[in-house]
Coordinates of N, CA and C in Angstrom, one line a residue:
X1 N 135.8 24.8 36.4 CA 134.9 24.3 37.4 C 135.5 23.2 38.3
X2 N 135.2 23.2 39.5 CA 135.7 22.1 40.4 C 134.8 20.9 40.2
X3 N 135.4 19.8 40.4 CA 134.7 18.5 40.2 C 134.6 17.8 41.6
X4 N 133.4 17.5 42.0 CA 133.3 16.8 43.3 C 133.7 15.3 43.2
X5 N 133.8 14.8 41.9 CA 134.1 13.4 41.7 C 135.6 13.1 41.6
X6 N 136.4 14.0 41.7 CA 137.9 13.8 41.5 C 138.5 13.1 42.7
X7 N 137.8 13.0 43.8 CA 138.2 12.2 45.0 C 137.0 11.5 45.6
X8 N 137.2 10.5 46.4 CA 136.1 9.8 47.0 C 135.2 10.8 47.8
X9 N 133.9 10.6 47.7 CA 133.0 11.5 48.4 C 132.8 11.0 49.8
X10 N 132.8 12.0 50.8 CA 132.5 11.6 52.1 C 131.0 11.1 52.3
X11 N 130.8 10.2 53.2 CA 129.5 9.8 53.5 C 128.6 10.9 54.1
X12 N 127.3 10.7 54.2 CA 126.5 11.7 54.8 C 126.9 12.1 56.2
X13 N 127.3 11.1 57.0 CA 127.7 11.4 58.4 C 129.0 12.1 58.4
X14 N 130.0 11.7 57.5 CA 131.2 12.5 57.4 C 131.0 13.9 56.9
X15 N 130.1 14.0 56.0 CA 129.9 15.4 55.4 C 129.3 16.3 56.5
X16 N 128.4 15.8 57.3 CA 127.8 16.6 58.4 C 128.9 17.0 59.4
X17 N 129.8 16.1 59.7 CA 130.9 16.4 60.6 C 131.8 17.5 60.0
X18 N 132.1 17.3 58.7 CA 133.0 18.3 58.0 C 132.3 19.6 57.9
X19 N 131.0 19.6 57.7 CA 130.2 20.9 57.7 C 130.4 21.7 59.0
X20 N 130.3 21.0 60.1 CA 130.5 21.6 61.4 C 131.9 22.2 61.5
X21 N 132.9 21.4 61.2 CA 134.3 21.9 61.3 C 134.5 23.1 60.4
X22 N 134.1 23.0 59.2 CA 134.4 24.1 58.2 C 133.6 25.4 58.6
X23 N 132.4 25.2 59.1 CA 131.6 26.4 59.4 C 132.2 27.1 60.7
X24 N 132.6 26.3 61.6 CA 133.3 26.9 62.8 C 134.6 27.6 62.4
X25 N 135.4 26.9 61.5 CA 136.6 27.6 61.1 C 136.4 28.8 60.3
X26 N 135.4 28.8 59.4 CA 135.1 30.0 58.6 C 134.7 31.2 59.5
X27 N 133.9 30.9 60.5 CA 133.4 31.9 61.4 C 134.6 32.5 62.2
X28 N 135.5 31.6 62.7 CA 136.6 32.0 63.5 C 137.5 32.9 62.7
X29 N 137.9 32.5 61.5 CA 138.8 33.2 60.6 C 138.2 34.5 60.2
X30 N 136.9 34.6 59.9 CA 136.2 35.8 59.6 C 136.3 36.8 60.7
X31 N 136.0 36.3 61.9 CA 136.0 37.2 63.1 C 137.4 37.7 63.5
X32 N 138.4 36.8 63.2 CA 139.8 37.2 63.5 C 140.5 37.9 62.3
X33 N 139.7 38.2 61.3 CA 140.2 39.0 60.1 C 141.4 38.3 59.4
X34 N 141.3 37.0 59.4 CA 142.4 36.2 58.7 C 141.9 35.8 57.3
X35 N 142.1 36.6 56.4 CA 141.5 36.5 55.1 C 141.9 35.2 54.3
X36 N 143.1 34.9 54.3 CA 143.5 33.7 53.5 C 142.9 32.4 54.1
X37 N 143.0 32.3 55.5 CA 142.4 31.2 56.1 C 140.9 31.1 56.0
X38 N 140.2 32.3 56.0 CA 138.8 32.4 55.8 C 138.5 31.8 54.4
X39 N 139.2 32.3 53.4 CA 138.9 31.9 52.0 C 139.1 30.4 51.8
X40 N 140.1 29.8 52.5 CA 140.4 28.4 52.4 C 139.2 27.6 53.1
X41 N 138.8 28.1 54.3 CA 137.7 27.4 55.0 C 136.4 27.5 54.2
X42 N 136.3 28.7 53.5 CA 135.0 28.9 52.7 C 135.0 28.0 51.5
X43 N 136.1 27.7 50.9 CA 136.2 26.8 49.8 C 135.8 25.4 50.2
X44 N 136.3 25.0 51.4 CA 136.0 23.7 51.9 C 134.5 23.6 52.3
X45 N 134.0 24.6 52.9 CA 132.6 24.7 53.3 C 131.7 24.6 52.1
X46 N 132.0 25.4 51.1 CA 131.2 25.3 49.9 C 131.2 24.0 49.2
X47 N 132.4 23.3 49.2 CA 132.5 22.0 48.6 C 131.7 21.0 49.4
X48 N 131.7 21.1 50.7 CA 130.9 20.1 51.5 C 129.4 20.4 51.4
X49 N 129.0 21.7 51.2 CA 127.6 22.1 51.0 C 127.2 21.5 49.7
X50 N 128.0 21.7 48.6 CA 127.7 21.1 47.3 C 127.5 19.6 47.4
X51 N 128.4 18.9 48.1 CA 128.3 17.5 48.3 C 127.0 17.1 48.9
X52 N 126.6 17.8 50.0 CA 125.4 17.5 50.7 C 124.2 17.7 49.8
X53 N 124.2 18.8 49.0 CA 123.0 19.1 48.2 C 123.0 18.1 47.0
X54 N 124.1 18.0 46.3 CA 124.1 17.2 45.0 C 124.1 15.7 45.2
X55 N 124.9 15.2 46.1 CA 125.1 13.8 46.2 C 124.3 13.1 47.3
X56 N 124.0 13.9 48.4 CA 123.2 13.3 49.5 C 121.8 13.8 49.5
X57 N 121.5 14.7 48.5 CA 120.1 15.2 48.3 C 119.6 15.9 49.6
X58 N 120.4 16.6 50.3 CA 120.0 17.3 51.5 C 119.4 18.6 51.1
X59 N 118.2 19.0 51.7 CA 117.6 20.3 51.4 C 118.5 21.4 51.9
X60 N 118.6 22.5 51.1 CA 119.4 23.7 51.5 C 119.0 24.2 52.8
X61 N 117.7 24.1 53.1 CA 117.2 24.6 54.4 C 117.8 23.9 55.6
X62 N 118.0 22.5 55.4 CA 118.6 21.7 56.5 C 120.0 22.1 56.7
X63 N 120.7 22.4 55.6 CA 122.1 22.8 55.7 C 122.3 24.1 56.4
X64 N 121.4 25.0 56.0 CA 121.4 26.4 56.6 C 121.1 26.2 58.1
X65 N 120.2 25.4 58.5 CA 119.8 25.3 59.9 C 121.0 24.6 60.7
X66 N 121.7 23.7 60.0 CA 122.9 23.1 60.7 C 124.0 24.1 60.9
X67 N 124.2 24.9 59.9 CA 125.3 25.9 60.0 C 124.9 26.9 61.1
X68 N 123.7 27.4 61.1 CA 123.2 28.3 62.1 C 123.4 27.7 63.5
X69 N 123.1 26.5 63.7 CA 123.2 25.9 65.1 C 124.7 25.8 65.4
X70 N 125.5 25.3 64.5 CA 126.9 25.1 64.8 C 127.6 26.5 65.1
X71 N 127.3 27.5 64.3 CA 127.9 28.8 64.5 C 127.3 29.5 65.8
X72 N 126.1 29.2 66.2 CA 125.6 29.8 67.4 C 126.3 29.2 68.6
X73 N 126.6 27.9 68.6 CA 127.4 27.3 69.6 C 128.9 27.8 69.7
X74 N 129.4 28.1 68.5 CA 130.8 28.5 68.4 C 131.0 30.0 68.6
X75 N 130.0 30.8 68.7 CA 130.1 32.2 68.7 C 130.9 32.7 69.9
X76 N 130.5 32.3 71.1 CA 131.2 32.9 72.3 C 132.6 32.5 72.4
X77 N 133.0 31.2 72.1 CA 134.5 30.9 72.1 C 135.2 31.7 71.0
X78 N 134.6 31.9 69.9 CA 135.3 32.7 68.8 C 135.4 34.2 69.3
X79 N 134.3 34.7 69.9 CA 134.4 36.1 70.4 C 135.5 36.2 71.4
X80 N 135.7 35.2 72.3 CA 136.8 35.3 73.3 C 138.1 35.3 72.6
X81 N 138.2 34.5 71.5 CA 139.5 34.6 70.7 C 139.8 35.9 70.2
X82 N 138.7 36.6 69.7 CA 138.9 38.0 69.2 C 139.4 38.9 70.4
X83 N 138.7 38.8 71.5 CA 139.1 39.6 72.7 C 140.6 39.3 73.1
X84 N 141.0 38.1 73.1 CA 142.3 37.7 73.4 C 143.3 38.3 72.4
X85 N 143.0 38.3 71.1 CA 143.8 38.9 70.1 C 143.9 40.4 70.2
X86 N 142.8 41.0 70.6 CA 142.9 42.5 70.8 C 143.8 42.8 72.0
X87 N 143.7 42.0 73.0 CA 144.6 42.2 74.2 C 146.0 42.0 73.8
X88 N 146.3 41.0 73.0 CA 147.6 40.7 72.6 C 148.2 41.8 71.8
X89 N 147.4 42.4 70.8 CA 147.9 43.5 70.0 C 148.1 44.8 70.9
X90 N 147.2 45.0 71.9 CA 147.4 46.1 72.8 C 148.7 46.0 73.6
X91 N 149.0 44.7 74.0 CA 150.3 44.5 74.7 C 151.5 44.8 73.8
X92 N 151.3 44.4 72.6 CA 152.4 44.6 71.6 C 152.7 46.1 71.4
X93 N 151.6 46.8 71.4 CA 151.7 48.3 71.2 C 152.5 48.9 72.3
X94 N 152.4 48.4 73.5 CA 153.1 48.9 74.7 C 154.6 48.8 74.5
X95 N 155.0 47.8 73.7 CA 156.5 47.6 73.6 C 157.1 48.4 72.4
X96 N 156.3 49.0 71.6 CA 156.8 49.8 70.5 C 157.4 51.1 70.9
X97 N 158.6 51.3 70.4 CA 159.2 52.6 70.6 C 158.9 53.5 69.4
X98 N 158.1 54.5 69.7 CA 157.6 55.4 68.6 C 158.8 56.2 68.0
X99 N 159.9 56.3 68.7 CA 161.0 57.1 68.2 C 161.9 56.3 67.3
X100 N 161.7 55.0 67.2 CA 162.5 54.1 66.3 C 162.0 54.3 64.9
X101 N 162.8 53.9 63.9 CA 162.6 54.1 62.5 C 161.2 53.6 62.1
X102 N 160.8 52.4 62.5 CA 159.5 51.9 62.0 C 158.5 51.9 63.2
X103 N 158.7 52.6 64.3 CA 157.8 52.6 65.4 C 156.4 53.1 65.1
X104 N 156.3 54.2 64.4 CA 155.0 54.8 64.1 C 154.2 53.9 63.2
X105 N 154.9 53.3 62.2 CA 154.3 52.5 61.2 C 153.8 51.2 61.9
X106 N 154.6 50.6 62.8 CA 154.1 49.4 63.5 C 153.0 49.7 64.4
X107 N 153.0 50.8 65.1 CA 151.9 51.2 65.9 C 150.6 51.4 65.1
X108 N 150.7 52.1 64.0 CA 149.6 52.3 63.1 C 149.0 51.0 62.6
X109 N 149.9 50.0 62.3 CA 149.5 48.7 61.8 C 148.7 48.0 62.9
X110 N 149.2 48.0 64.1 CA 148.5 47.4 65.2 C 147.2 48.0 65.5
X111 N 147.1 49.4 65.5 CA 145.9 50.1 65.7 C 144.8 49.7 64.7
X112 N 145.3 49.6 63.4 CA 144.3 49.2 62.4 C 143.8 47.8 62.6
X113 N 144.6 46.9 63.0 CA 144.2 45.5 63.3 C 143.2 45.5 64.5
X114 N 143.5 46.3 65.6 CA 142.7 46.4 66.7 C 141.3 46.9 66.4
X115 N 141.3 48.0 65.5 CA 140.0 48.5 65.1 C 139.2 47.5 64.3
X116 N 139.8 46.8 63.4 CA 139.1 45.8 62.7 C 138.5 44.7 63.6
X117 N 139.3 44.2 64.5 CA 138.9 43.2 65.4 C 137.7 43.7 66.3
X118 N 137.8 45.0 66.8 CA 136.8 45.6 67.6 C 135.5 45.6 66.8
X119 N 135.5 45.8 65.5 CA 134.3 45.7 64.7 C 133.7 44.4 64.7
X120 N 134.4 43.3 64.7 CA 133.9 42.0 64.7 C 133.5 41.5 66.1
X121 N 134.2 42.1 67.1 CA 133.8 41.7 68.5 C 132.4 42.1 68.8
X122 N 131.9 43.2 68.2 CA 130.6 43.6 68.5 C 129.6 43.3 67.3
X123 N 130.0 42.6 66.3 CA 129.1 42.3 65.2 C 128.1 41.2 65.7
X124 N 126.8 41.4 65.4 CA 125.8 40.5 65.8 C 126.0 39.2 65.2
X125 N 125.7 38.1 66.0 CA 125.8 36.8 65.5 C 125.1 36.5 64.2
X126 N 123.9 37.0 64.1 CA 123.0 36.8 62.9 C 123.7 37.4 61.7
X127 N 124.4 38.5 61.8 CA 125.1 39.0 60.7 C 126.3 38.2 60.2
X128 N 127.0 37.6 61.2 CA 128.2 36.8 60.9 C 127.7 35.5 60.2
X129 N 126.6 34.9 60.8 CA 126.0 33.7 60.2 C 125.6 34.0 58.8
X130 N 124.9 35.1 58.6 CA 124.4 35.4 57.2 C 125.5 35.5 56.2
X131 N 126.6 36.2 56.6 CA 127.8 36.4 55.7 C 128.4 35.0 55.4
X132 N 128.6 34.2 56.4 CA 129.2 32.9 56.1 C 128.3 32.0 55.2
X133 N 127.1 31.9 55.5 CA 126.1 31.1 54.7 C 126.0 31.7 53.3
X134 N 125.9 33.0 53.2 CA 125.9 33.6 51.8 C 127.1 33.3 51.0
X135 N 128.3 33.4 51.6 CA 129.5 33.1 50.9 C 129.6 31.7 50.5
X136 N 129.2 30.8 51.5 CA 129.4 29.3 51.2 C 128.4 28.9 50.1
X137 N 127.2 29.3 50.2 CA 126.2 28.9 49.1 C 126.5 29.5 47.8
X138 N 126.9 30.8 47.8 CA 127.3 31.5 46.6 C 128.5 30.7 45.9
X139 N 129.5 30.4 46.7 CA 130.6 29.6 46.1 C 130.2 28.2 45.7
X140 N 129.4 27.6 46.4 CA 128.9 26.2 46.0 C 128.2 26.3 44.7
X141 N 127.4 27.3 44.5 CA 126.6 27.5 43.3 C 127.5 27.8 42.1
X142 N 128.5 28.6 42.3 CA 129.4 29.0 41.2 C 130.5 28.0 40.9
X143 N 131.2 27.5 42.0 CA 132.4 26.7 41.7 C 132.0 25.2 41.5
X144 N 130.8 24.8 42.0 CA 130.5 23.4 42.0 C 129.2 23.2 41.2
X145 N 128.7 24.2 40.5 CA 127.5 24.1 39.7 C 126.3 23.5 40.5
X146 N 126.2 24.0 41.7 CA 125.1 23.5 42.6 C 123.9 24.3 42.5
X147 N 122.8 23.7 42.3 CA 121.5 24.5 42.2 C 121.0 24.7 43.7
X148 N 120.9 26.0 44.0 CA 120.5 26.4 45.3 C 119.0 26.8 45.2
X149 N 118.2 26.0 45.8 CA 116.7 26.3 45.8 C 116.3 26.6 47.2
X150 N 116.4 27.9 47.5 CA 116.0 28.4 48.8 C 115.5 29.8 48.6
X151 N 114.2 30.0 49.0 CA 113.6 31.3 48.7 C 114.2 32.5 49.4
X152 N 114.8 32.2 50.5 CA 115.4 33.4 51.3 C 116.9 33.6 51.0
X153 N 117.5 32.8 50.1 CA 118.9 32.9 49.7 C 119.0 33.8 48.5
X154 N 119.8 34.8 48.7 CA 120.0 35.8 47.6 C 121.5 36.0 47.4
X155 N 122.0 35.9 46.2 CA 123.4 36.2 45.9 C 123.6 37.7 45.8
X156 N 124.5 38.3 46.6 CA 124.7 39.7 46.6 C 125.9 40.1 45.7
X157 N 126.9 39.3 45.7 CA 128.1 39.6 44.9 C 129.0 38.3 44.8
X158 N 130.0 38.4 44.0 CA 130.9 37.3 43.8 C 131.9 37.2 44.9
X159 N 132.2 38.2 45.6 CA 133.3 38.3 46.5 C 132.9 37.9 47.9
X160 N 133.8 37.2 48.6 CA 133.5 36.9 50.0 C 133.3 38.2 50.8
X161 N 132.6 38.0 51.9 CA 132.1 39.2 52.7 C 133.2 39.7 53.6
X162 N 134.4 39.2 53.7 CA 135.4 39.7 54.6 C 135.9 41.0 53.9
X163 N 135.9 42.1 54.7 CA 136.3 43.4 54.2 C 137.7 43.7 54.6
X164 N 138.2 44.7 54.0 CA 139.6 45.1 54.3 C 139.6 45.7 55.7
X165 N 140.7 45.6 56.4 CA 140.8 46.1 57.7 C 141.9 45.5 58.5

Protein backbone atom coordinates (compact mmCIF):
# COMPACT_ATOMS: atom_id res chain seq x y z
CA UNK A 1 0.00 0.00 0.00
CA UNK A 2 1.10 3.54 -0.66
CA UNK A 3 1.44 5.86 2.28
CA UNK A 4 0.35 9.46 2.02
CA UNK A 5 2.47 10.32 5.06
CA UNK A 6 5.86 9.44 3.56
CA UNK A 7 6.26 13.04 2.37
CA UNK A 8 4.81 16.38 3.48
CA UNK A 9 1.17 16.71 2.52
CA UNK A 10 0.14 19.58 0.27
CA UNK A 11 -2.23 22.16 1.73
CA UNK A 12 -5.85 22.26 0.61
CA UNK A 13 -5.06 25.07 -1.83
CA UNK A 14 -2.05 23.22 -3.23
CA UNK A 15 -4.06 20.01 -3.46
CA UNK A 16 -6.78 21.73 -5.47
CA UNK A 17 -4.19 23.16 -7.87
CA UNK A 18 -2.55 19.75 -8.25
CA UNK A 19 -5.96 18.16 -8.81
CA UNK A 20 -6.45 20.47 -11.79
CA UNK A 21 -3.02 19.78 -13.22
CA UNK A 22 -3.27 16.01 -12.87
CA UNK A 23 -6.85 15.86 -14.20
CA UNK A 24 -5.89 17.87 -17.30
CA UNK A 25 -2.81 15.73 -17.85
CA UNK A 26 -4.72 12.47 -17.44
CA UNK A 27 -7.32 13.63 -19.94
CA UNK A 28 -4.68 14.73 -22.44
CA UNK A 29 -2.70 11.51 -22.23
CA UNK A 30 -5.85 9.39 -22.43
CA UNK A 31 -7.00 11.22 -25.55
CA UNK A 32 -3.51 11.04 -27.12
CA UNK A 33 -3.31 7.30 -26.35
CA UNK A 34 -0.10 7.69 -24.34
CA UNK A 35 -0.56 4.87 -21.88
CA UNK A 36 2.54 5.21 -19.67
CA UNK A 37 1.99 8.95 -19.25
CA UNK A 38 -1.71 8.34 -18.55
CA UNK A 39 -0.89 5.79 -15.87
CA UNK A 40 1.62 8.15 -14.26
CA UNK A 41 -0.88 11.03 -14.25
CA UNK A 42 -3.57 8.70 -12.95
CA UNK A 43 -1.38 7.63 -10.02
CA UNK A 44 -0.76 11.29 -9.13
CA UNK A 45 -4.45 12.16 -9.54
CA UNK A 46 -5.46 9.25 -7.32
CA UNK A 47 -2.93 10.29 -4.67
CA UNK A 48 -4.21 13.87 -4.60
CA UNK A 49 -7.83 12.65 -4.51
CA UNK A 50 -6.94 10.44 -1.53
CA UNK A 51 -5.23 13.40 0.16
CA UNK A 52 -8.28 15.61 -0.36
CA UNK A 53 -10.66 12.96 0.97
CA UNK A 54 -8.63 11.60 3.88
CA UNK A 55 -6.62 14.57 5.10
CA UNK A 56 -8.65 17.60 4.04
CA UNK A 57 -12.05 15.91 4.58
CA UNK A 58 -13.32 17.00 1.17
CA UNK A 59 -16.53 15.29 0.02
CA UNK A 60 -16.09 13.01 -2.99
CA UNK A 61 -18.90 14.89 -4.72
CA UNK A 62 -16.87 18.14 -4.56
CA UNK A 63 -13.81 16.44 -6.01
CA UNK A 64 -15.87 14.94 -8.83
CA UNK A 65 -17.40 18.35 -9.58
CA UNK A 66 -13.95 19.97 -9.66
CA UNK A 67 -12.58 17.33 -12.02
CA UNK A 68 -15.62 17.67 -14.29
CA UNK A 69 -15.22 21.47 -14.48
CA UNK A 70 -11.47 21.25 -15.09
CA UNK A 71 -11.83 18.64 -17.81
CA UNK A 72 -14.71 20.50 -19.47
CA UNK A 73 -12.44 23.55 -19.82
CA UNK A 74 -9.53 21.41 -21.06
CA UNK A 75 -11.52 19.34 -23.57
CA UNK A 76 -11.28 21.53 -26.66
CA UNK A 77 -7.52 22.24 -26.37
CA UNK A 78 -6.93 18.51 -25.85
CA UNK A 79 -9.14 17.67 -28.81
CA UNK A 80 -7.05 20.07 -30.91
CA UNK A 81 -3.91 18.24 -29.77
CA UNK A 82 -5.45 15.00 -30.99
CA UNK A 83 -6.28 16.57 -34.36
CA UNK A 84 -2.73 17.91 -34.66
CA UNK A 85 -1.28 14.49 -33.86
CA UNK A 86 -3.53 12.87 -36.48
CA UNK A 87 -2.33 15.40 -39.07
CA UNK A 88 1.28 14.76 -38.03
CA UNK A 89 0.87 10.99 -38.49
CA UNK A 90 -0.85 11.51 -41.84
CA UNK A 91 2.07 13.66 -42.99
CA UNK A 92 4.49 10.97 -41.82
CA UNK A 93 2.59 8.38 -43.85
CA UNK A 94 3.19 10.43 -47.00
CA UNK A 95 6.94 10.05 -46.55
CA UNK A 96 6.90 6.25 -46.19
CA UNK A 97 8.17 4.25 -49.14
CA UNK A 98 5.99 1.14 -49.18
CA UNK A 99 8.59 -0.64 -51.33
CA UNK A 100 11.23 -0.38 -48.60
CA UNK A 101 11.89 -3.26 -46.20
CA UNK A 102 9.84 -1.86 -43.31
CA UNK A 103 7.61 0.49 -45.29
CA UNK A 104 4.40 -1.52 -45.01
CA UNK A 105 4.96 -2.20 -41.32
CA UNK A 106 5.56 1.50 -40.59
CA UNK A 107 2.51 2.48 -42.62
CA UNK A 108 0.35 -0.05 -40.75
CA UNK A 109 1.69 1.21 -37.40
CA UNK A 110 0.78 4.80 -38.28
CA UNK A 111 -2.65 3.78 -39.55
CA UNK A 112 -3.31 1.98 -36.27
CA UNK A 113 -2.34 5.09 -34.31
CA UNK A 114 -4.49 7.31 -36.52
CA UNK A 115 -7.49 5.01 -36.05
CA UNK A 116 -7.04 5.02 -32.27
CA UNK A 117 -6.76 8.81 -32.17
CA UNK A 118 -9.80 9.18 -34.41
CA UNK A 119 -11.73 7.18 -31.84
CA UNK A 120 -10.85 9.66 -29.09
CA UNK A 121 -11.32 12.67 -31.33
CA UNK A 122 -15.02 11.84 -31.47
CA UNK A 123 -15.45 10.44 -27.96
CA UNK A 124 -17.98 12.42 -25.98
CA UNK A 125 -16.63 14.57 -23.18
CA UNK A 126 -18.86 12.90 -20.59
CA UNK A 127 -17.38 9.49 -21.43
CA UNK A 128 -13.81 10.74 -21.07
CA UNK A 129 -14.64 12.45 -17.78
CA UNK A 130 -16.34 9.31 -16.50
CA UNK A 131 -13.33 7.14 -17.41
CA UNK A 132 -10.80 9.44 -15.75
CA UNK A 133 -12.87 9.91 -12.58
CA UNK A 134 -13.58 6.18 -12.33
CA UNK A 135 -9.91 5.31 -12.76
CA UNK A 136 -8.77 7.96 -10.26
CA UNK A 137 -11.25 7.06 -7.52
CA UNK A 138 -10.76 3.34 -8.08
CA UNK A 139 -6.99 3.76 -7.71
CA UNK A 140 -7.38 6.07 -4.69
CA UNK A 141 -9.56 3.46 -3.03
CA UNK A 142 -7.22 0.56 -3.75
CA UNK A 143 -3.75 2.09 -3.49
CA UNK A 144 -4.37 4.59 -0.70
CA UNK A 145 -7.11 2.79 1.25
CA UNK A 146 -9.44 5.70 0.70
CA UNK A 147 -13.09 5.20 1.54
CA UNK A 148 -15.16 6.45 -1.39
CA UNK A 149 -18.66 7.34 -0.24
CA UNK A 150 -20.50 8.37 -3.34
CA UNK A 151 -23.73 6.73 -4.42
CA UNK A 152 -23.11 7.18 -8.16
CA UNK A 153 -19.53 5.86 -8.08
CA UNK A 154 -19.12 2.25 -9.08
CA UNK A 155 -15.92 0.30 -9.56
CA UNK A 156 -16.04 -1.54 -12.86
CA UNK A 157 -12.62 -3.23 -12.82
CA UNK A 158 -9.08 -2.89 -11.56
CA UNK A 159 -7.51 -1.79 -14.82
CA UNK A 160 -7.34 1.74 -16.19
CA UNK A 161 -9.79 2.49 -18.95
CA UNK A 162 -7.23 3.16 -21.67
CA UNK A 163 -7.65 0.44 -24.24
CA UNK A 164 -5.20 -0.99 -26.73
CA UNK A 165 -4.86 0.82 -30.01
